[in-house]
Amino acid sequence: MKLQQLRFILAIAESDLNITQASEKLYTSQPGVSKQLRLLEDELGIKIFARNGKNLVGVTEEGKTILEKAQSIMAQINEIKEFSNEMNPERRPLPIQSFSVAA
């Protein structure tokens, strides 16, 4: 299981089960998202999303639990990043500032 796969399933859920829309949000290809979803479901032995043919039509009961846990994991990762930024202020990303140039 990879963090990328967790990001992908969360993006799919947030995109109303539209893999194409999720892939655009993730700046990656639709086949890549579909493949990672399939690999994760195969690894877990659980279908996260219900299907009608190739279309995702819902979230399975097991999928709801997995999505909740994935969301929790991603929140914890963000907390770790925030903590790291607090402990290393010199490594914080600089805020983007805009300015105008007088002609």
PDB file of C-alpha atoms in Angstrom:
ATOM      1  CA  MET A   1       0.000   0.000   0.000  1.00  0.00           C
ATOM      2  CA  LYS A   2       1.294   3.411  -0.970  1.00  0.00           C
ATOM      3  CA  LEU A   3       0.350   6.874   0.215  1.00  0.00           C
ATOM      4  CA  GLN A   4      -0.229   7.762  -3.420  1.00  0.00           C
ATOM      5  CA  GLN A   5      -2.958   5.122  -3.601  1.00  0.00           C
ATOM      6  CA  LEU A   6      -4.646   6.607  -0.537  1.00  0.00           C
ATOM      7  CA  ARG A   7      -4.527  10.064  -2.123  1.00  0.00           C
ATOM      8  CA  PHE A   8      -6.045   8.605  -5.274  1.00  0.00           C
ATOM      9  CA  ILE A   9      -8.995   6.905  -3.568  1.00  0.00           C
ATOM     10  CA  LEU A  10      -9.730  10.046  -1.564  1.00  0.00           C
ATOM     11  CA  ALA A  11      -9.640  12.141  -4.735  1.00  0.00           C
ATOM     12  CA  ILE A  12     -12.014   9.691  -6.433  1.00  0.00           C
ATOM     13  CA  ALA A  13     -14.445   9.937  -3.522  1.00  0.00           C
ATOM     14  CA  GLU A  14     -14.188  13.746  -3.498  1.00  0.00           C
ATOM     15  CA  SER A  15     -14.796  13.841  -7.276  1.00  0.00           C
ATOM     16  CA  ASP A  16     -18.189  12.126  -7.071  1.00  0.00           C
ATOM     17  CA  LEU A  17     -16.610   8.793  -8.112  1.00  0.00           C
ATOM     18  CA  ASN A  18     -15.420  10.305 -11.401  1.00  0.00           C
ATOM     19  CA  ILE A  19     -11.939   8.909 -12.063  1.00  0.00           C
ATOM     20  CA  THR A  20     -11.291  11.316 -14.942  1.00  0.00           C
ATOM     21  CA  GLN A  21     -12.097  14.296 -12.732  1.00  0.00           C
ATOM     22  CA  ALA A  22      -9.971  12.856  -9.921  1.00  0.00           C
ATOM     23  CA  SER A  23      -7.028  12.344 -12.281  1.00  0.00           C
ATOM     24  CA  GLU A  24      -7.255  15.976 -13.421  1.00  0.00           C
ATOM     25  CA  LYS A  25      -7.296  17.122  -9.802  1.00  0.00           C
ATOM     26  CA  LEU A  26      -4.217  14.963  -9.147  1.00  0.00           C
ATOM     27  CA  TYR A  27      -2.440  16.101 -12.330  1.00  0.00           C
ATOM     28  CA  THR A  28      -2.001  12.529 -13.496  1.00  0.00           C
ATOM     29  CA  SER A  29      -3.480  10.198 -16.088  1.00  0.00           C
ATOM     30  CA  GLN A  30      -6.846   8.494 -15.750  1.00  0.00           C
ATOM     31  CA  PRO A  31      -5.402   5.043 -16.566  1.00  0.00           C
ATOM     32  CA  GLY A  32      -2.793   5.550 -13.841  1.00  0.00           C
ATOM     33  CA  VAL A  33      -5.459   6.329 -11.242  1.00  0.00           C
ATOM     34  CA  SER A  34      -7.551   3.344 -12.346  1.00  0.00           C
ATOM     35  CA  LYS A  35      -4.530   1.056 -12.155  1.00  0.00           C
ATOM     36  CA  GLN A  36      -3.557   2.209  -8.662  1.00  0.00           C
ATOM     37  CA  LEU A  37      -7.143   1.751  -7.488  1.00  0.00           C
ATOM     38  CA  ARG A  38      -7.179  -1.783  -8.863  1.00  0.00           C
ATOM     39  CA  LEU A  39      -3.788  -2.586  -7.304  1.00  0.00           C
ATOM     40  CA  LEU A  40      -4.921  -1.316  -3.896  1.00  0.00           C
ATOM     41  CA  GLU A  41      -8.183  -3.247  -4.041  1.00  0.00           C
ATOM     42  CA  ASP A  42      -6.297  -6.382  -5.100  1.00  0.00           C
ATOM     43  CA  GLU A  43      -3.768  -5.975  -2.288  1.00  0.00           C
ATOM     44  CA  LEU A  44      -6.486  -5.477   0.321  1.00  0.00           C
ATOM     45  CA  GLY A  45      -8.829  -8.073  -1.127  1.00  0.00           C
ATOM     46  CA  ILE A  46     -11.646  -5.542  -0.765  1.00  0.00           C
ATOM     47  CA  LYS A  47     -13.647  -3.578  -3.308  1.00  0.00           C
ATOM     48  CA  ILE A  48     -13.606   0.044  -2.175  1.00  0.00           C
ATOM     49  CA  PHE A  49     -16.045   1.228  -4.821  1.00  0.00           C
ATOM     50  CA  ALA A  50     -19.144  -0.481  -6.218  1.00  0.00           C
ATOM     51  CA  ARG A  51     -19.214  -0.734  -9.992  1.00  0.00           C
ATOM     52  CA  ASN A  52     -21.677  -1.012 -12.826  1.00  0.00           C
ATOM     53  CA  GLY A  53     -19.500  -2.189 -15.689  1.00  0.00           C
ATOM     54  CA  LYS A  54     -16.527   0.174 -15.736  1.00  0.00           C
ATOM     55  CA  ASN A  55     -18.354   2.971 -13.929  1.00  0.00           C
ATOM     56  CA  LEU A  56     -18.042   3.573 -10.215  1.00  0.00           C
ATOM     57  CA  VAL A  57     -21.531   3.878  -8.768  1.00  0.00           C
ATOM     58  CA  GLY A  58     -20.982   3.965  -5.020  1.00  0.00           C
ATOM     59  CA  VAL A  59     -18.759   3.257  -2.066  1.00  0.00           C
ATOM     60  CA  THR A  60     -18.963  -0.198  -0.511  1.00  0.00           C
ATOM     61  CA  GLU A  61     -19.431  -0.589   3.243  1.00  0.00           C
ATOM     62  CA  GLU A  62     -15.826  -1.763   3.502  1.00  0.00           C
ATOM     63  CA  GLY A  63     -14.787   1.134   1.273  1.00  0.00           C
ATOM     64  CA  LYS A  64     -16.364   3.649   3.652  1.00  0.00           C
ATOM     65  CA  THR A  65     -14.155   2.364   6.451  1.00  0.00           C
ATOM     66  CA  ILE A  66     -11.067   2.399   4.244  1.00  0.00           C
ATOM     67  CA  LEU A  67     -11.794   5.969   3.086  1.00  0.00           C
ATOM     68  CA  GLU A  68     -12.232   7.117   6.705  1.00  0.00           C
ATOM     69  CA  LYS A  69      -8.926   5.523   7.678  1.00  0.00           C
ATOM     70  CA  ALA A  70      -7.189   6.961   4.587  1.00  0.00           C
ATOM     71  CA  GLN A  71      -8.481  10.417   5.467  1.00  0.00           C
ATOM     72  CA  SER A  72      -7.176  10.009   9.017  1.00  0.00           C
ATOM     73  CA  ILE A  73      -3.765   8.893   7.756  1.00  0.00           C
ATOM     74  CA  MET A  74      -3.496  11.862   5.398  1.00  0.00           C
ATOM     75  CA  ALA A  75      -4.492  14.235   8.218  1.00  0.00           C
ATOM     76  CA  GLN A  76      -1.757  12.750  10.415  1.00  0.00           C
ATOM     77  CA  ILE A  77       0.777  13.192   7.616  1.00  0.00           C
ATOM     78  CA  ASN A  78      -0.205  16.856   7.358  1.00  0.00           C
ATOM     79  CA  GLU A  79       0.214  17.201  11.128  1.00  0.00           C
ATOM     80  CA  ILE A  80       3.720  15.732  10.872  1.00  0.00           C
ATOM     81  CA  LYS A  81       4.588  18.196   8.102  1.00  0.00           C
ATOM     82  CA  GLU A  82       3.229  21.112  10.130  1.00  0.00           C
ATOM     83  CA  PHE A  83       5.192  19.980  13.189  1.00  0.00           C
ATOM     84  CA  SER A  84       8.340  19.687  11.090  1.00  0.00           C
ATOM     85  CA  ASN A  85       7.819  23.207   9.756  1.00  0.00           C
ATOM     86  CA  GLU A  86       7.397  24.517  13.308  1.00  0.00           C
ATOM     87  CA  MET A  87      10.595  22.802  14.448  1.00  0.00           C
ATOM     88  CA  ASN A  88      12.560  23.940  11.389  1.00  0.00           C
ATOM     89  CA  PRO A  89      11.420  27.482  10.598  1.00  0.00           C
ATOM     90  CA  GLU A  90      14.311  27.960   8.175  1.00  0.00           C
ATOM     91  CA  ARG A  91      12.900  25.151   6.020  1.00  0.00           C
ATOM     92  CA  ARG A  92       9.397  26.590   5.804  1.00  0.00           C
ATOM     93  CA  PRO A  93       8.221  27.364   2.314  1.00  0.00           C
ATOM     94  CA  LEU A  94       8.350  31.071   1.659  1.00  0.00           C
ATOM     95  CA  PRO A  95       5.043  32.805   1.140  1.00  0.00           C
ATOM     96  CA  ILE A  96       4.398  33.919  -2.396  1.00  0.00           C
ATOM     97  CA  GLN A  97       4.237  37.677  -2.638  1.00  0.00           C
ATOM     98  CA  SER A  98       3.099  39.705  -5.568  1.00  0.00           C
ATOM     99  CA  PHE A  99       4.451  43.029  -6.672  1.00  0.00           C
ATOM    100  CA  SER A 100       3.985  45.378  -9.564  1.00  0.00           C
ATOM    101  CA  VAL A 101       6.622  46.905 -11.759  1.00  0.00           C
ATOM    102  CA  ALA A 102       6.223  50.553 -12.665  1.00  0.00           C
ATOM    103  CA  ALA A 103       6.893  51.269 -16.317  1.00  0.00           C
TER     104      ALA A 103
END
